[in-house]
Amino acid sequence: MDPVSAKYIGAGLATMGLIGAGVGLGVLFGNYLASAIRNPSAAASQQPMLFLGLALTEALGIFALVMAFIILFVKVG
Amino acid sequence: MDPVSAKYIGAGLATMGLIGAGVGLGVLFGNYLASAIRNPSAAASQQPMLFLGLALTEALGIFALVMAFIILFVKVG
Amino acid sequence: MDPVSAKYIGAGLATMGLIGAGVGLGVLFGNYLASAIRNPSAAASQQPMLFLGLALTEALGIFALVMAFIILFVKVG
Amino acid sequence: MDPVSAKYIGAGLATMGLIGAGVGLGVLFGNYLASAIRNPSAAASQQPMLFLGLALTEALGIFALVMAFIILFVKVG
Amino acid sequence: MDPVSAKYIGAGLATMGLIGAGVGLGVLFGNYLASAIRNPSAAASQQPMLFLGLALTEALGIFALVMAFIILFVKVG
């Protein structure tokens, strides 16, 4: 297989790393909403934790996206 | 494998990145609805969070779709 | 592998992106029904949110389907 | 298959290791938020455990990312 | 396929073993936190079990990482 072909396939595989962040964000926000609607007065105090979890989970998706771009456009050895 | 063949397979693999956003959105809206129906008066105040989570999760699916288009139609090195 | 063979394989892989929308829609409607049966009077007011979540989750499945058609019938490079 | 091609495909496969950390972080923070909003007074005492779990789960994602970079840029035997 | 190429692909496949440990740690800590916040007085007595589960789950991720390194850098046969 020539390297250019492998770039296309490798980038496709790396894009699959977005699956985890998608599931994770859905679970994270879903659980937050379920609780915040049951007890709205306590939800505001937990928003820093919501945004921390959101940033860390989203970051994992961005890592996968960046890796896909690196595989596609960076020339190695 | 020639590069054109690899484009087709790579784009197919990248499209699988949509799985995560699909599951995530379902969990997110499902939990929101479960809680909003139990306590409808508190649901309206949490809708900004619903739309934030929705936008971020949907974005991960769009990233995967865009990557599939890039693999399919952009010519690299 | 010749390009026509790769089209068939790539389209098959892209179709797997429908998995997520299937799981997500199931979770979404399942949670809606579980809550609507527990508190039927509040369920009607939440139906706009149900249809929003349904449309966005279904869209991710349609994206995967469209990408499978593109891989199968569009000639690249 | 020549080694450069294999680097691209191997790095793509390694990037898929991010899936687990994405799902795990979402579950971890989601459960924390669900409980912290129900009983905010007890949440602060459990934050060391939250950060321990967060660090260990995030580390697994970083391991996969590092391994993808090693496969992409380190020359072996 | 020559052995060096196979090393890169094999290491990428081995790195995917991190997925399980990522999901597992998230579920483990998430459930611990959910229960510890609901009943904080009983949580301290269960911490040895938390650390046992944590060590065993993390070990599985490390095993996958070590195997990826072995595939990449150890010369066999």
Tab-separated table of N, CA and C in Angstrom, chain B:
chain	number	residue	atom	x	y	z
B	1	MET	N	-2.682	-0.810	-2.530
B	1	MET	CA	-3.993	-0.181	-2.760
B	1	MET	C	-3.787	1.216	-3.345
B	2	ASP	N	-4.498	1.547	-4.384
B	2	ASP	CA	-4.285	2.876	-4.979
B	2	ASP	C	-5.035	3.941	-4.177
B	3	PRO	N	-4.564	5.188	-4.269
B	3	PRO	CA	-5.103	6.243	-3.399
B	3	PRO	C	-6.608	6.450	-3.539
B	4	VAL	N	-7.171	6.307	-4.726
B	4	VAL	CA	-8.608	6.544	-4.870
B	4	VAL	C	-9.399	5.507	-4.079
B	5	SER	N	-8.964	4.261	-4.121
B	5	SER	CA	-9.609	3.222	-3.317
B	5	SER	C	-9.523	3.567	-1.836
B	6	ALA	N	-8.349	4.003	-1.414
B	6	ALA	CA	-8.152	4.303	-0.004
B	6	ALA	C	-9.056	5.448	0.444
B	7	LYS	N	-9.318	6.406	-0.452
B	7	LYS	CA	-10.232	7.507	-0.122
B	7	LYS	C	-11.607	6.958	0.247
B	8	TYR	N	-12.117	6.047	-0.553
B	8	TYR	CA	-13.444	5.499	-0.278
B	8	TYR	C	-13.490	4.794	1.081
B	9	ILE	N	-12.462	3.980	1.354
B	9	ILE	CA	-12.465	3.227	2.612
B	9	ILE	C	-12.243	4.165	3.802
B	10	GLY	N	-11.317	5.120	3.663
B	10	GLY	CA	-11.064	6.064	4.759
B	10	GLY	C	-12.288	6.897	5.090
B	11	ALA	N	-13.008	7.349	4.044
B	11	ALA	CA	-14.214	8.145	4.298
B	11	ALA	C	-15.264	7.307	5.009
B	12	GLY	N	-15.344	6.040	4.643
B	12	GLY	CA	-16.288	5.160	5.324
B	12	GLY	C	-15.953	5.005	6.794
B	13	LEU	N	-14.667	4.829	7.095
B	13	LEU	CA	-14.249	4.694	8.487
B	13	LEU	C	-14.541	5.979	9.266
B	14	ALA	N	-14.252	7.132	8.644
B	14	ALA	CA	-14.468	8.400	9.342
B	14	ALA	C	-15.950	8.608	9.651
B	15	THR	N	-16.813	8.152	8.770
B	15	THR	CA	-18.246	8.307	8.990
B	15	THR	C	-18.699	7.566	10.241
B	16	MET	N	-17.969	6.515	10.616
B	16	MET	CA	-18.329	5.794	11.840
B	16	MET	C	-18.174	6.673	13.089
B	17	GLY	N	-17.436	7.781	12.974
B	17	GLY	CA	-17.340	8.714	14.091
B	17	GLY	C	-18.672	9.338	14.474
B	18	LEU	N	-19.670	9.216	13.588
B	18	LEU	CA	-21.006	9.724	13.898
B	18	LEU	C	-21.701	8.886	14.985
B	19	ILE	N	-21.218	7.665	15.207
B	19	ILE	CA	-21.868	6.799	16.193
B	19	ILE	C	-21.959	7.483	17.563
B	20	GLY	N	-20.813	8.043	17.973
B	20	GLY	CA	-20.774	8.626	19.305
B	20	GLY	C	-21.770	9.750	19.496
B	21	ALA	N	-21.833	10.672	18.528
B	21	ALA	CA	-22.754	11.796	18.661
B	21	ALA	C	-24.210	11.313	18.681
B	22	GLY	N	-24.493	10.263	17.914
B	22	GLY	CA	-25.850	9.722	17.908
B	22	GLY	C	-26.252	9.179	19.271
B	23	VAL	N	-25.379	8.368	19.845
B	23	VAL	CA	-25.678	7.831	21.175
B	23	VAL	C	-25.753	8.968	22.203
B	24	GLY	N	-24.770	9.876	22.128
B	24	GLY	CA	-24.721	10.956	23.108
B	24	GLY	C	-25.964	11.822	23.088
B	25	LEU	N	-26.414	12.215	21.880
B	25	LEU	CA	-27.609	13.064	21.783
B	25	LEU	C	-28.828	12.346	22.334
B	26	GLY	N	-28.936	11.050	22.049
B	26	GLY	CA	-30.075	10.290	22.556
B	26	GLY	C	-30.089	10.255	24.075
B	27	VAL	N	-28.927	10.021	24.682
B	27	VAL	CA	-28.842	9.992	26.142
B	27	VAL	C	-29.168	11.372	26.716
B	28	LEU	N	-28.624	12.394	26.068
B	28	LEU	CA	-28.820	13.768	26.552
B	28	LEU	C	-30.284	14.160	26.537
B	29	PHE	N	-30.941	14.009	25.395
B	29	PHE	CA	-32.344	14.399	25.319
B	29	PHE	C	-33.232	13.453	26.138
B	30	GLY	N	-32.869	12.173	26.162
B	30	GLY	CA	-33.659	11.225	26.938
B	30	GLY	C	-33.681	11.594	28.416
B	31	ASN	N	-32.503	11.903	28.965
B	31	ASN	CA	-32.456	12.288	30.371
B	31	ASN	C	-33.178	13.602	30.605
B	32	TYR	N	-33.029	14.530	29.668
B	32	TYR	CA	-33.729	15.804	29.829
B	32	TYR	C	-35.242	15.594	29.891
B	33	LEU	N	-35.760	14.781	28.945
B	33	LEU	CA	-37.202	14.562	28.910
B	33	LEU	C	-37.686	13.838	30.166
B	34	ALA	N	-36.918	12.836	30.611
B	34	ALA	CA	-37.324	12.094	31.795
B	34	ALA	C	-37.494	13.035	32.986
B	35	SER	N	-36.597	14.006	33.106
B	35	SER	CA	-36.661	14.903	34.245
B	35	SER	C	-37.683	16.011	34.034
B	36	ALA	N	-37.781	16.504	32.811
B	36	ALA	CA	-38.684	17.621	32.545
B	36	ALA	C	-40.136	17.195	32.734
B	37	ILE	N	-40.421	15.926	32.461
B	37	ILE	CA	-41.792	15.459	32.642
B	37	ILE	C	-42.093	15.230	34.124
B	38	ARG	N	-41.062	14.856	34.891
B	38	ARG	CA	-41.287	14.655	36.317
B	38	ARG	C	-41.471	16.003	37.032
B	39	ASN	N	-40.735	17.012	36.608
B	39	ASN	CA	-40.784	18.322	37.273
B	39	ASN	C	-40.814	19.427	36.224
B	40	PRO	N	-41.952	19.608	35.528
B	40	PRO	CA	-41.976	20.513	34.365
B	40	PRO	C	-41.662	21.958	34.708
B	41	SER	N	-41.977	22.405	35.924
B	41	SER	CA	-41.794	23.831	36.226
B	41	SER	C	-40.319	24.205	36.250
B	42	ALA	N	-39.432	23.253	36.556
B	42	ALA	CA	-38.010	23.576	36.647
B	42	ALA	C	-37.280	23.385	35.327
B	43	ALA	N	-37.959	22.804	34.345
B	43	ALA	CA	-37.253	22.446	33.120
B	43	ALA	C	-36.841	23.675	32.310
B	44	ALA	N	-37.703	24.696	32.293
B	44	ALA	CA	-37.424	25.846	31.432
B	44	ALA	C	-36.123	26.526	31.814
B	45	SER	N	-35.825	26.582	33.140
B	45	SER	CA	-34.621	27.290	33.567
B	45	SER	C	-33.353	26.558	33.151
B	46	GLN	N	-33.452	25.270	32.818
B	46	GLN	CA	-32.253	24.513	32.459
B	46	GLN	C	-32.067	24.389	30.948
B	47	GLN	N	-32.946	25.049	30.164
B	47	GLN	CA	-32.814	24.875	28.724
B	47	GLN	C	-31.525	25.450	28.137
B	48	PRO	N	-30.943	26.536	28.708
B	48	PRO	CA	-29.638	26.946	28.156
B	48	PRO	C	-28.600	25.838	28.226
B	49	MET	N	-28.578	25.084	29.346
B	49	MET	CA	-27.633	23.973	29.468
B	49	MET	C	-27.940	22.867	28.462
B	50	LEU	N	-29.237	22.626	28.234
B	50	LEU	CA	-29.619	21.620	27.236
B	50	LEU	C	-29.064	21.990	25.871
B	51	PHE	N	-29.204	23.273	25.511
B	51	PHE	CA	-28.753	23.659	24.176
B	51	PHE	C	-27.228	23.705	24.084
B	52	LEU	N	-26.542	24.022	25.213
B	52	LEU	CA	-25.082	23.978	25.209
B	52	LEU	C	-24.592	22.554	24.978
B	53	GLY	N	-25.151	21.603	25.744
B	53	GLY	CA	-24.754	20.209	25.569
B	53	GLY	C	-25.089	19.701	24.184
B	54	LEU	N	-26.253	20.080	23.695
B	54	LEU	CA	-26.680	19.685	22.353
B	54	LEU	C	-25.710	20.185	21.289
B	55	ALA	N	-25.311	21.469	21.406
B	55	ALA	CA	-24.425	22.036	20.388
B	55	ALA	C	-23.064	21.350	20.407
B	56	LEU	N	-22.539	21.095	21.617
B	56	LEU	CA	-21.202	20.503	21.714
B	56	LEU	C	-21.193	19.056	21.247
B	57	THR	N	-22.267	18.318	21.570
B	57	THR	CA	-22.322	16.916	21.149
B	57	THR	C	-22.542	16.819	19.637
B	58	GLU	N	-23.471	17.628	19.128
B	58	GLU	CA	-23.705	17.631	17.679
B	58	GLU	C	-22.431	18.019	16.931
B	59	ALA	N	-21.643	18.947	17.521
B	59	ALA	CA	-20.416	19.391	16.863
B	59	ALA	C	-19.462	18.223	16.620
B	60	LEU	N	-19.392	17.285	17.593
B	60	LEU	CA	-18.493	16.141	17.417
B	60	LEU	C	-18.919	15.289	16.229
B	61	GLY	N	-20.248	15.158	16.025
B	61	GLY	CA	-20.719	14.433	14.847
B	61	GLY	C	-20.388	15.165	13.557
B	62	ILE	N	-20.536	16.499	13.595
B	62	ILE	CA	-20.220	17.293	12.399
B	62	ILE	C	-18.723	17.208	12.078
B	63	PHE	N	-17.878	17.199	13.145
B	63	PHE	CA	-16.434	17.056	12.913
B	63	PHE	C	-16.156	15.771	12.120
B	64	ALA	N	-16.792	14.677	12.532
B	64	ALA	CA	-16.567	13.398	11.854
B	64	ALA	C	-17.037	13.472	10.404
B	65	LEU	N	-18.172	14.136	10.177
B	65	LEU	CA	-18.698	14.263	8.824
B	65	LEU	C	-17.763	15.095	7.952
B	66	VAL	N	-17.261	16.212	8.527
B	66	VAL	CA	-16.350	17.083	7.776
B	66	VAL	C	-15.066	16.335	7.432
B	67	MET	N	-14.569	15.565	8.418
B	67	MET	CA	-13.348	14.792	8.156
B	67	MET	C	-13.581	13.779	7.029
B	68	ALA	N	-14.774	13.172	6.992
B	68	ALA	CA	-15.074	12.229	5.909
B	68	ALA	C	-15.062	12.942	4.552
B	69	PHE	N	-15.612	14.160	4.511
B	69	PHE	CA	-15.582	14.913	3.250
B	69	PHE	C	-14.160	15.291	2.857
B	70	ILE	N	-13.339	15.691	3.860
B	70	ILE	CA	-11.950	16.060	3.562
B	70	ILE	C	-11.209	14.863	2.978
B	71	ILE	N	-11.371	13.706	3.628
B	71	ILE	CA	-10.692	12.503	3.130
B	71	ILE	C	-11.137	12.192	1.700
B	72	LEU	N	-12.426	12.412	1.435
B	72	LEU	CA	-12.964	12.035	0.133
B	72	LEU	C	-12.536	12.998	-0.973
B	73	PHE	N	-12.494	14.307	-0.669
B	73	PHE	CA	-12.351	15.275	-1.749
B	73	PHE	C	-11.075	16.113	-1.728
B	74	VAL	N	-10.270	16.063	-0.637
B	74	VAL	CA	-9.039	16.834	-0.603
B	74	VAL	C	-7.884	15.937	-1.025
B	75	LYS	N	-7.046	16.460	-1.869
B	75	LYS	CA	-5.900	15.685	-2.342
B	75	LYS	C	-4.701	16.014	-1.465
B	76	VAL	N	-4.083	14.994	-0.840
B	76	VAL	CA	-2.906	15.248	-0.016
B	76	VAL	C	-1.667	14.700	-0.705
B	77	GLY	N	-0.543	15.183	-0.162
B	77	GLY	CA	0.836	14.883	-0.506
B	77	GLY	C	1.056	13.769	-1.480
